[in-house]
mmCIF file of C-alpha atoms and ligand atoms in Angstrom:
data_model
loop_
_atom_site.group_PDB
_atom_site.id
_atom_site.type_symbol
_atom_site.label_atom_id
_atom_site.label_comp_id
_atom_site.label_asym_id
_atom_site.label_seq_id
_atom_site.Cartn_x
_atom_site.Cartn_y
_atom_site.Cartn_z
ATOM 1 C CA MET A 250 86.303 -32.465 38.588
ATOM 2 C CA SER A 251 88.670 -29.974 40.224
ATOM 3 C CA ILE A 252 89.726 -27.181 37.884
ATOM 4 C CA VAL A 253 92.192 -25.723 40.371
ATOM 5 C CA GLU A 254 94.071 -27.694 43.029
ATOM 6 C CA VAL A 255 96.306 -25.844 45.440
ATOM 7 C CA GLU A 256 98.287 -28.031 47.821
ATOM 8 C CA ASN A 257 100.380 -26.726 50.736
ATOM 9 C CA VAL A 258 101.523 -23.657 48.812
ATOM 10 C CA SER A 259 103.884 -21.290 50.612
ATOM 11 C CA LYS A 260 105.528 -18.133 49.340
ATOM 12 C CA LYS A 261 107.988 -15.936 51.184
ATOM 13 C CA PHE A 262 108.932 -12.348 50.411
ATOM 14 C CA LYS A 263 111.534 -10.078 51.914
ATOM 15 C CA SER A 264 110.509 -7.145 54.038
ATOM 16 C CA GLY A 265 113.663 -5.184 54.851
ATOM 17 C CA LYS A 266 116.136 -7.851 55.884
ATOM 18 C CA LYS A 267 113.518 -10.262 57.136
ATOM 19 C CA ASP A 268 111.608 -12.947 55.235
ATOM 20 C CA PHE A 269 107.905 -13.279 55.840
ATOM 21 C CA PHE A 270 105.245 -15.645 54.570
ATOM 22 C CA ALA A 271 102.942 -13.964 52.057
ATOM 23 C CA LEU A 272 101.275 -17.408 51.792
ATOM 24 C CA LYS A 273 101.672 -20.196 54.293
ATOM 25 C CA ASP A 274 100.630 -23.772 53.649
ATOM 26 C CA VAL A 275 97.597 -22.820 51.562
ATOM 27 C CA SER A 276 95.421 -25.681 50.274
ATOM 28 C CA PHE A 277 92.046 -25.722 48.531
ATOM 29 C CA ASP A 278 90.255 -27.093 45.472
ATOM 30 C CA ILE A 279 87.929 -25.367 43.060
ATOM 31 C CA LYS A 280 85.330 -27.383 41.165
ATOM 32 C CA LYS A 281 84.244 -26.847 37.577
ATOM 33 C CA GLY A 282 81.756 -23.996 37.223
ATOM 34 C CA GLU A 283 82.317 -22.539 40.682
ATOM 35 C CA ILE A 284 82.680 -18.846 41.438
ATOM 36 C CA PHE A 285 85.176 -18.824 44.273
ATOM 37 C CA GLY A 286 85.883 -15.666 46.276
ATOM 38 C CA LEU A 287 89.116 -14.781 48.042
ATOM 39 C CA LEU A 288 88.420 -12.535 50.987
ATOM 40 C CA GLY A 289 90.833 -10.881 53.351
ATOM 41 C CA PRO A 290 92.359 -7.599 54.461
ATOM 42 C CA ASN A 291 94.994 -5.599 52.550
ATOM 43 C CA GLY A 292 98.230 -7.536 52.289
ATOM 44 C CA ALA A 293 96.585 -10.882 53.168
ATOM 45 C CA GLY A 294 98.087 -12.666 50.143
ATOM 46 C CA LYS A 295 95.147 -12.735 47.693
ATOM 47 C CA SER A 296 96.940 -11.214 44.689
ATOM 48 C CA THR A 297 100.041 -13.304 45.452
ATOM 49 C CA LEU A 298 97.889 -16.428 45.233
ATOM 50 C CA LEU A 299 96.312 -15.353 41.919
ATOM 51 C CA ASN A 300 99.757 -14.469 40.549
ATOM 52 C CA ILE A 301 100.964 -17.983 41.403
ATOM 53 C CA LEU A 302 97.953 -19.488 39.612
ATOM 54 C CA ILE A 303 98.704 -17.571 36.431
ATOM 55 C CA GLY A 304 102.407 -18.387 36.572
ATOM 56 C CA ILE A 305 103.707 -14.851 37.232
ATOM 57 C CA LEU A 306 105.101 -16.005 40.597
ATOM 58 C CA PHE A 307 106.511 -19.378 41.636
ATOM 59 C CA PRO A 308 105.644 -20.905 44.992
ATOM 60 C CA ASP A 309 108.575 -21.679 47.324
ATOM 61 C CA SER A 310 106.928 -24.974 48.178
ATOM 62 C CA GLY A 311 103.718 -26.854 47.473
ATOM 63 C CA ASN A 312 101.931 -27.726 44.251
ATOM 64 C CA VAL A 313 99.411 -26.129 41.941
ATOM 65 C CA LYS A 314 97.394 -27.989 39.336
ATOM 66 C CA ILE A 315 95.121 -26.378 36.786
ATOM 67 C CA PHE A 316 92.803 -28.616 34.759
ATOM 68 C CA GLY A 317 94.707 -31.460 36.445
ATOM 69 C CA LYS A 318 98.128 -30.357 35.159
ATOM 70 C CA ASN A 319 101.119 -28.429 36.425
ATOM 71 C CA PRO A 320 100.875 -25.007 34.722
ATOM 72 C CA LEU A 321 104.647 -24.526 34.818
ATOM 73 C CA LYS A 322 105.160 -27.601 32.653
ATOM 74 C CA ASN A 323 102.103 -27.099 30.431
ATOM 75 C CA ASN A 324 102.120 -23.624 28.961
ATOM 76 C CA ASP A 325 99.134 -24.450 26.762
ATOM 77 C CA LEU A 326 96.952 -24.274 29.899
ATOM 78 C CA PHE A 327 97.275 -20.500 29.794
ATOM 79 C CA GLU A 328 95.328 -20.455 26.508
ATOM 80 C CA LYS A 329 92.270 -21.624 28.453
ATOM 81 C CA MET A 330 92.694 -19.019 31.186
ATOM 82 C CA ASN A 331 92.565 -15.285 31.514
ATOM 83 C CA PHE A 332 93.245 -12.720 34.168
ATOM 84 C CA VAL A 333 91.867 -9.340 35.136
ATOM 85 C CA SER A 334 93.636 -7.057 37.553
ATOM 86 C CA GLY A 335 93.185 -3.421 38.416
ATOM 87 C CA GLU A 336 96.951 -3.218 38.084
ATOM 88 C CA THR A 337 97.130 -4.419 34.471
ATOM 89 C CA ARG A 338 98.777 -1.810 32.253
ATOM 90 C CA PHE A 339 99.495 -1.703 28.521
ATOM 91 C CA HIS A 340 102.015 0.360 26.598
ATOM 92 C CA TRP A 341 100.931 3.983 26.868
ATOM 93 C CA ALA A 342 101.041 4.631 23.112
ATOM 94 C CA LEU A 343 98.920 1.642 22.041
ATOM 95 C CA LYS A 344 95.417 2.391 20.884
ATOM 96 C CA VAL A 345 92.538 0.567 22.553
ATOM 97 C CA LYS A 346 91.648 -1.227 19.312
ATOM 98 C CA ASP A 347 95.298 -2.295 18.852
ATOM 99 C CA ILE A 348 95.405 -3.742 22.356
ATOM 100 C CA LEU A 349 92.348 -5.868 21.601
ATOM 101 C CA GLU A 350 93.688 -6.816 18.164
ATOM 102 C CA PHE A 351 97.107 -7.717 19.579
ATOM 103 C CA HIS A 352 95.641 -9.950 22.291
ATOM 104 C CA GLY A 353 93.199 -11.515 19.820
ATOM 105 C CA ARG A 354 96.203 -12.551 17.700
ATOM 106 C CA LEU A 355 98.126 -13.681 20.756
ATOM 107 C CA TYR A 356 95.241 -15.991 21.657
ATOM 108 C CA GLY A 357 95.260 -17.348 18.082
ATOM 109 C CA ILE A 358 91.724 -16.190 17.243
ATOM 110 C CA PRO A 359 91.058 -16.240 13.462
ATOM 111 C CA LYS A 360 90.715 -12.796 11.859
ATOM 112 C CA ASN A 361 86.947 -12.814 11.225
ATOM 113 C CA LYS A 362 86.171 -14.016 14.714
ATOM 114 C CA ARG A 363 88.623 -11.490 16.116
ATOM 115 C CA ILE A 364 86.757 -8.651 14.421
ATOM 116 C CA THR A 365 83.292 -9.793 15.523
ATOM 117 C CA GLU A 366 84.387 -10.608 19.083
ATOM 118 C CA THR A 367 86.190 -7.274 19.462
ATOM 119 C CA LYS A 368 83.108 -5.408 18.213
ATOM 120 C CA LYS A 369 80.804 -7.342 20.506
ATOM 121 C CA LEU A 370 82.974 -6.853 23.605
ATOM 122 C CA ALA A 371 83.681 -3.178 22.836
ATOM 123 C CA LYS A 372 79.937 -2.603 22.584
ATOM 124 C CA PHE A 373 79.185 -4.525 25.752
ATOM 125 C CA PHE A 374 81.775 -2.717 27.869
ATOM 126 C CA GLU A 375 80.932 0.655 26.249
ATOM 127 C CA ILE A 376 84.400 1.386 24.890
ATOM 128 C CA GLU A 377 83.430 1.701 21.210
ATOM 129 C CA HIS A 378 83.920 5.475 21.297
ATOM 130 C CA ILE A 379 87.506 5.198 22.584
ATOM 131 C CA LEU A 380 88.797 2.466 20.251
ATOM 132 C CA GLU A 381 91.058 5.026 18.517
ATOM 133 C CA ASN A 382 92.368 6.515 21.796
ATOM 134 C CA LYS A 383 95.781 5.790 23.264
ATOM 135 C CA PHE A 384 95.925 3.741 26.471
ATOM 136 C CA SER A 385 97.572 6.631 28.349
ATOM 137 C CA ASN A 386 94.651 8.916 27.483
ATOM 138 C CA ILE A 387 91.739 6.847 28.757
ATOM 139 C CA SER A 388 90.241 7.034 32.249
ATOM 140 C CA THR A 389 90.682 4.499 35.055
ATOM 141 C CA GLY A 390 87.212 3.066 34.539
ATOM 142 C CA GLU A 391 87.729 2.861 30.776
ATOM 143 C CA LYS A 392 91.006 1.006 31.378
ATOM 144 C CA MET A 393 89.184 -1.485 33.584
ATOM 145 C CA ARG A 394 86.486 -2.008 30.932
ATOM 146 C CA LEU A 395 89.169 -2.566 28.301
ATOM 147 C CA ILE A 396 90.908 -5.082 30.578
ATOM 148 C CA MET A 397 87.609 -6.956 31.091
ATOM 149 C CA ALA A 398 86.972 -7.003 27.326
ATOM 150 C CA LYS A 399 90.513 -8.273 26.689
ATOM 151 C CA ALA A 400 90.060 -11.025 29.283
ATOM 152 C CA LEU A 401 86.975 -12.427 27.571
ATOM 153 C CA LEU A 402 88.458 -12.483 24.055
ATOM 154 C CA ASN A 403 89.781 -16.041 24.294
ATOM 155 C CA ASN A 404 86.615 -17.432 25.843
ATOM 156 C CA PRO A 405 88.468 -18.611 28.959
ATOM 157 C CA LYS A 406 87.441 -21.735 30.873
ATOM 158 C CA LEU A 407 89.107 -20.325 33.978
ATOM 159 C CA LEU A 408 88.938 -16.634 34.745
ATOM 160 C CA LEU A 409 90.889 -14.998 37.565
ATOM 161 C CA LEU A 410 89.529 -11.615 38.599
ATOM 162 C CA ASP A 411 91.577 -9.464 40.965
ATOM 163 C CA GLU A 412 89.198 -6.683 42.042
ATOM 164 C CA PRO A 413 87.434 -6.491 38.675
ATOM 165 C CA THR A 414 85.063 -3.636 39.496
ATOM 166 C CA VAL A 415 87.426 -1.305 41.318
ATOM 167 C CA GLY A 416 87.080 2.252 40.002
ATOM 168 C CA LEU A 417 84.024 1.529 37.848
ATOM 169 C CA ASP A 418 80.873 3.639 37.802
ATOM 170 C CA PRO A 419 78.071 1.842 39.663
ATOM 171 C CA ASP A 420 76.119 1.115 36.461
ATOM 172 C CA ILE A 421 79.152 -0.418 34.718
ATOM 173 C CA ALA A 422 80.041 -2.311 37.915
ATOM 174 C CA ILE A 423 76.523 -3.806 37.958
ATOM 175 C CA LYS A 424 76.828 -4.741 34.271
ATOM 176 C CA THR A 425 80.234 -6.275 34.861
ATOM 177 C CA ARG A 426 78.928 -8.346 37.785
ATOM 178 C CA ASN A 427 75.973 -9.503 35.694
ATOM 179 C CA GLU A 428 78.386 -10.420 32.906
ATOM 180 C CA ILE A 429 80.573 -12.390 35.328
ATOM 181 C CA LYS A 430 77.476 -14.313 36.448
ATOM 182 C CA ARG A 431 76.256 -14.759 32.869
ATOM 183 C CA ILE A 432 79.469 -16.236 31.485
ATOM 184 C CA ASN A 433 79.671 -18.499 34.523
ATOM 185 C CA LYS A 434 76.098 -19.764 33.982
ATOM 186 C CA LYS A 435 76.080 -19.858 30.205
ATOM 187 C CA LEU A 436 79.605 -21.053 29.438
ATOM 188 C CA GLY A 437 80.322 -22.874 32.700
ATOM 189 C CA THR A 438 83.429 -20.704 33.212
ATOM 190 C CA THR A 439 85.132 -21.311 36.537
ATOM 191 C CA ILE A 440 85.944 -18.017 38.236
ATOM 192 C CA ILE A 441 88.192 -16.957 41.098
ATOM 193 C CA LEU A 442 87.498 -13.481 42.344
ATOM 194 C CA THR A 443 88.976 -11.103 44.876
ATOM 195 C CA SER A 444 87.091 -8.014 45.925
ATOM 196 C CA HIS A 445 86.798 -5.601 48.802
ATOM 197 C CA TYR A 446 83.137 -5.089 47.943
ATOM 198 C CA MET A 447 81.383 -7.546 50.217
ATOM 199 C CA HIS A 448 78.046 -7.272 48.418
ATOM 200 C CA GLU A 449 79.860 -8.267 45.212
ATOM 201 C CA ILE A 450 81.283 -11.411 46.828
ATOM 202 C CA GLU A 451 77.901 -12.166 48.399
ATOM 203 C CA GLN A 452 76.092 -11.745 45.090
ATOM 204 C CA LEU A 453 78.534 -13.734 42.984
ATOM 205 C CA CYS A 454 80.387 -16.368 44.954
ATOM 206 C CA ASP A 455 79.344 -19.970 45.577
ATOM 207 C CA ARG A 456 82.155 -20.405 48.095
ATOM 208 C CA ILE A 457 84.729 -18.180 49.727
ATOM 209 C CA ALA A 458 88.068 -18.566 51.449
ATOM 210 C CA PHE A 459 89.045 -16.016 54.079
ATOM 211 C CA ILE A 460 92.787 -15.348 54.039
ATOM 212 C CA ASN A 461 94.621 -13.496 56.762
ATOM 213 C CA LYS A 462 98.405 -13.055 56.886
ATOM 214 C CA GLY A 463 98.891 -15.691 54.202
ATOM 215 C CA VAL A 464 96.814 -18.361 55.933
ATOM 216 C CA ILE A 465 93.353 -19.602 54.946
ATOM 217 C CA VAL A 466 91.405 -19.292 58.185
ATOM 218 C CA ASP A 467 87.926 -20.142 56.907
ATOM 219 C CA ILE A 468 86.415 -21.702 53.811
ATOM 220 C CA GLY A 469 82.871 -22.598 52.737
ATOM 221 C CA SER A 470 79.679 -21.270 51.166
ATOM 222 C CA VAL A 471 78.806 -17.653 52.009
ATOM 223 C CA ASP A 472 75.854 -18.863 54.122
ATOM 224 C CA SER A 473 77.842 -21.509 55.970
ATOM 225 C CA VAL A 474 80.755 -19.229 56.931
ATOM 226 C CA LYS A 475 78.310 -16.595 58.200
ATOM 227 C CA LEU A 476 76.400 -19.224 60.147
ATOM 228 C CA ARG A 477 79.596 -20.334 61.874
ATOM 229 C CA LYS A 478 80.214 -16.800 63.150
ATOM 230 C CA PHE A 479 76.660 -15.657 63.826
ATOM 231 C CA ALA A 480 74.370 -18.171 65.487
ATOM 232 C CA SER A 481 71.340 -15.868 65.653
ATOM 233 C CA TYR A 482 69.867 -12.586 64.490
ATOM 234 C CA ASP A 483 67.254 -10.121 65.726
ATOM 235 C CA LEU A 484 63.723 -10.103 64.422
ATOM 236 C CA THR A 485 61.335 -7.259 65.261
ATOM 237 C CA ILE A 486 57.665 -7.453 64.365
ATOM 238 C CA LYS A 487 55.045 -4.764 64.816
ATOM 239 C CA VAL A 488 51.500 -6.136 65.126
ATOM 240 C CA ARG A 489 48.137 -4.338 65.185
ATOM 241 C CA SER A 490 47.386 -5.796 68.619
ATOM 242 C CA VAL A 491 49.142 -8.368 70.761
ATOM 243 C CA LYS A 492 47.238 -11.577 71.451
ATOM 244 C CA ASN A 493 48.118 -14.630 73.496
ATOM 245 C CA ARG A 494 50.886 -12.990 75.520
ATOM 246 C CA GLU A 495 51.659 -16.096 77.536
ATOM 247 C CA PHE A 496 52.080 -18.141 74.357
ATOM 248 C CA LEU A 497 54.351 -15.476 72.838
ATOM 249 C CA ARG A 498 56.549 -15.378 75.938
ATOM 250 C CA ARG A 499 56.836 -19.156 75.866
ATOM 251 C CA LYS A 500 58.006 -18.855 72.255
ATOM 252 C CA GLY A 501 60.776 -16.496 73.341
ATOM 253 C CA PHE A 502 59.279 -13.135 72.311
ATOM 254 C CA LEU A 503 59.909 -9.952 74.270
ATOM 255 C CA ILE A 504 56.810 -7.758 74.165
ATOM 256 C CA ASN A 505 56.969 -3.971 74.216
ATOM 257 C CA GLY A 506 53.638 -2.258 73.421
ATOM 258 C CA ASN A 507 52.652 -3.734 70.076
ATOM 259 C CA ILE A 508 56.240 -4.634 69.161
ATOM 260 C CA LEU A 509 57.516 -8.199 69.436
ATOM 261 C CA ARG A 510 61.228 -8.999 69.514
ATOM 262 C CA LYS A 511 62.951 -12.309 69.193
ATOM 263 C CA GLU A 512 66.410 -13.637 68.609
ATOM 264 C CA LEU A 513 66.067 -16.192 65.837
ATOM 265 C CA PRO A 514 68.613 -18.943 65.222
ATOM 266 C CA ALA A 515 70.372 -18.007 61.973
ATOM 267 C CA ASP A 516 69.096 -21.046 60.108
ATOM 268 C CA GLU A 517 65.462 -20.656 61.262
ATOM 269 C CA ASN A 518 62.881 -19.618 58.741
ATOM 270 C CA ILE A 519 61.142 -16.257 59.304
ATOM 271 C CA SER A 520 58.052 -17.360 57.402
ATOM 272 C CA GLU A 521 57.276 -20.067 60.000
ATOM 273 C CA THR A 522 57.360 -17.481 62.766
ATOM 274 C CA LEU A 523 55.140 -15.132 60.778
ATOM 275 C CA SER A 524 52.532 -17.773 59.965
ATOM 276 C CA MET A 525 52.487 -18.794 63.636
ATOM 277 C CA LEU A 526 51.590 -15.183 64.593
ATOM 278 C CA ALA A 527 48.960 -15.016 61.853
ATOM 279 C CA GLU A 528 47.419 -18.279 63.102
ATOM 280 C CA LYS A 529 47.059 -16.722 66.544
ATOM 281 C CA GLY A 530 45.079 -13.923 64.909
ATOM 282 C CA MET A 531 47.727 -11.174 64.924
ATOM 283 C CA GLU A 532 47.863 -8.743 62.036
ATOM 284 C CA ILE A 533 51.470 -7.939 61.083
ATOM 285 C CA ILE A 534 52.137 -4.294 60.241
ATOM 286 C CA GLU A 535 55.926 -4.161 59.929
ATOM 287 C CA ILE A 536 58.852 -6.562 60.018
ATOM 288 C CA GLU A 537 62.493 -5.754 60.510
ATOM 289 C CA SER A 538 65.200 -8.358 60.525
ATOM 290 C CA ARG A 539 68.889 -7.734 60.765
ATOM 291 C CA LYS A 540 70.586 -10.746 59.212
ATOM 292 C CA PRO A 541 74.368 -10.599 59.375
ATOM 293 C CA THR A 542 75.978 -9.580 56.111
ATOM 294 C CA LEU A 543 79.326 -10.660 54.734
ATOM 295 C CA GLU A 544 80.614 -7.272 55.863
ATOM 296 C CA ASP A 545 79.669 -8.170 59.455
ATOM 297 C CA TYR A 546 81.460 -11.490 58.933
ATOM 298 C CA PHE A 547 84.595 -9.780 57.591
ATOM 299 C CA VAL A 548 84.752 -7.377 60.532
ATOM 300 C CA LYS A 549 84.157 -10.184 63.043
ATOM 301 C CA MET A 550 86.841 -12.383 61.478
ATOM 302 C CA LEU A 551 89.381 -9.583 61.801
ATOM 303 C CA GLY A 552 88.201 -8.699 65.305
ATOM 304 C CA ASP A 553 88.568 -12.337 66.392
ATOM 305 C CA LYS A 554 92.092 -12.509 64.975
ATOM 306 C CA LYS A 555 93.161 -9.389 66.820
HETATM 307 N N1 ATP B 839 107.088 -8.796 45.071
HETATM 308 C C1 ATP B 839 106.951 -8.612 46.390
HETATM 309 N N2 ATP B 839 108.040 -8.419 47.183
HETATM 310 C C2 ATP B 839 107.912 -8.261 48.520
HETATM 311 N N3 ATP B 839 106.725 -8.255 49.160
HETATM 312 C C3 ATP B 839 105.612 -8.426 48.407
HETATM 313 C C4 ATP B 839 105.655 -8.612 46.985
HETATM 314 N N4 ATP B 839 104.392 -8.753 46.519
HETATM 315 C C5 ATP B 839 103.591 -8.662 47.597
HETATM 316 N N5 ATP B 839 104.305 -8.472 48.732
HETATM 317 C C6 ATP B 839 103.788 -8.390 50.112
HETATM 318 O O1 ATP B 839 103.105 -9.610 50.346
HETATM 319 C C7 ATP B 839 101.931 -9.402 51.114
HETATM 320 C C8 ATP B 839 100.740 -9.926 50.337
HETATM 321 O O2 ATP B 839 100.487 -9.050 49.241
HETATM 322 P P1 ATP B 839 99.253 -9.236 48.249
HETATM 323 O O3 ATP B 839 99.426 -8.261 47.157
HETATM 324 O O4 ATP B 839 99.131 -10.666 47.903
HETATM 325 O O5 ATP B 839 98.042 -8.829 49.215
HETATM 326 P P2 ATP B 839 96.484 -8.710 48.858
HETATM 327 O O6 ATP B 839 95.765 -9.663 49.754
HETATM 328 O O7 ATP B 839 96.276 -8.838 47.411
HETATM 329 O O8 ATP B 839 96.185 -7.221 49.377
HETATM 330 P P3 ATP B 839 95.183 -6.101 48.767
HETATM 331 O O9 ATP B 839 93.833 -6.412 49.317
HETATM 332 O O10 ATP B 839 95.718 -4.845 49.356
HETATM 333 O O11 ATP B 839 95.258 -6.151 47.272
HETATM 334 C C9 ATP B 839 101.907 -7.911 51.415
HETATM 335 O O12 ATP B 839 102.466 -7.724 52.679
HETATM 336 C C10 ATP B 839 102.777 -7.300 50.331
HETATM 337 O O13 ATP B 839 103.383 -6.114 50.802
HETATM 338 MG MG1 MG B 840 95.598 -7.533 45.933
#
């Protein structure tokens, strides 16, 4: 079942006197339980797309369905969703505990559950010690942790995360990523995520869409999109002594002293190559392989566009 359906969505903004497309004819589906990443350079249209999904912005044309329904005509859908953005702000004078309490009420959580959930989330995101502090007096990272805690209060079935770990200490960022994965696995929460941290996308996302200038230019699993851009990668193997040179050359190895080099097709298994060398009686001392990362993919996608 598709949790999110986006069909030919376009959105124009004004820049000076001119209109431009922040999103142009964007279509994709997200299945239940997926973690879906939106990738793309600054100004690509990622936040605009998330803002349309949560009903902050209206598309100029096209349709959006969430849990099979039009969110603009079914406000109750928003009870099953939540949203995290680095840009979320609360009233400066509100205390952290009041912000959680207020949202707990807003989501209609009964009092007892509200208290236990707030305690649990405050402990998890390490904001227990600042519950009495005003929003204006807490640090950027603490704000982000509060926003994450707030977003999980209503146990959302669909969670939209716009750069959820920006500004967090590495240890809290790791915890947050683990938590994102945990709620996805344990509760089956469907998640849409934007991030400029490629390792985060690579670690978390089942599929990604690459957006550039409002257009989706690539979509698929992290492995499949990389494979489309990088057909091969370099493998370097140091052996104790080279045997069967002719055989190695036939297999495509370049030999330099006791170092063997080969360009492996991206979908070929290293272990087969290694066992083949072992069968020929070569002792492997060191292996180095440079598989393309999502960062390489990102740079190549932008390079290709230019
Ligand atoms: N309310 C608005 N009015 C006019 N232009 C806007 C508005 N909101 C966004 N834009 C423009 O639309 C484009 C897309 O912005 P958006 O915030 O969606 O980008 P993004 O992909 O989230 O970028 P980033 O990675 O920097 O967060 C940008 O050129 C931005 O300047
Ligand atoms: Mg953005």
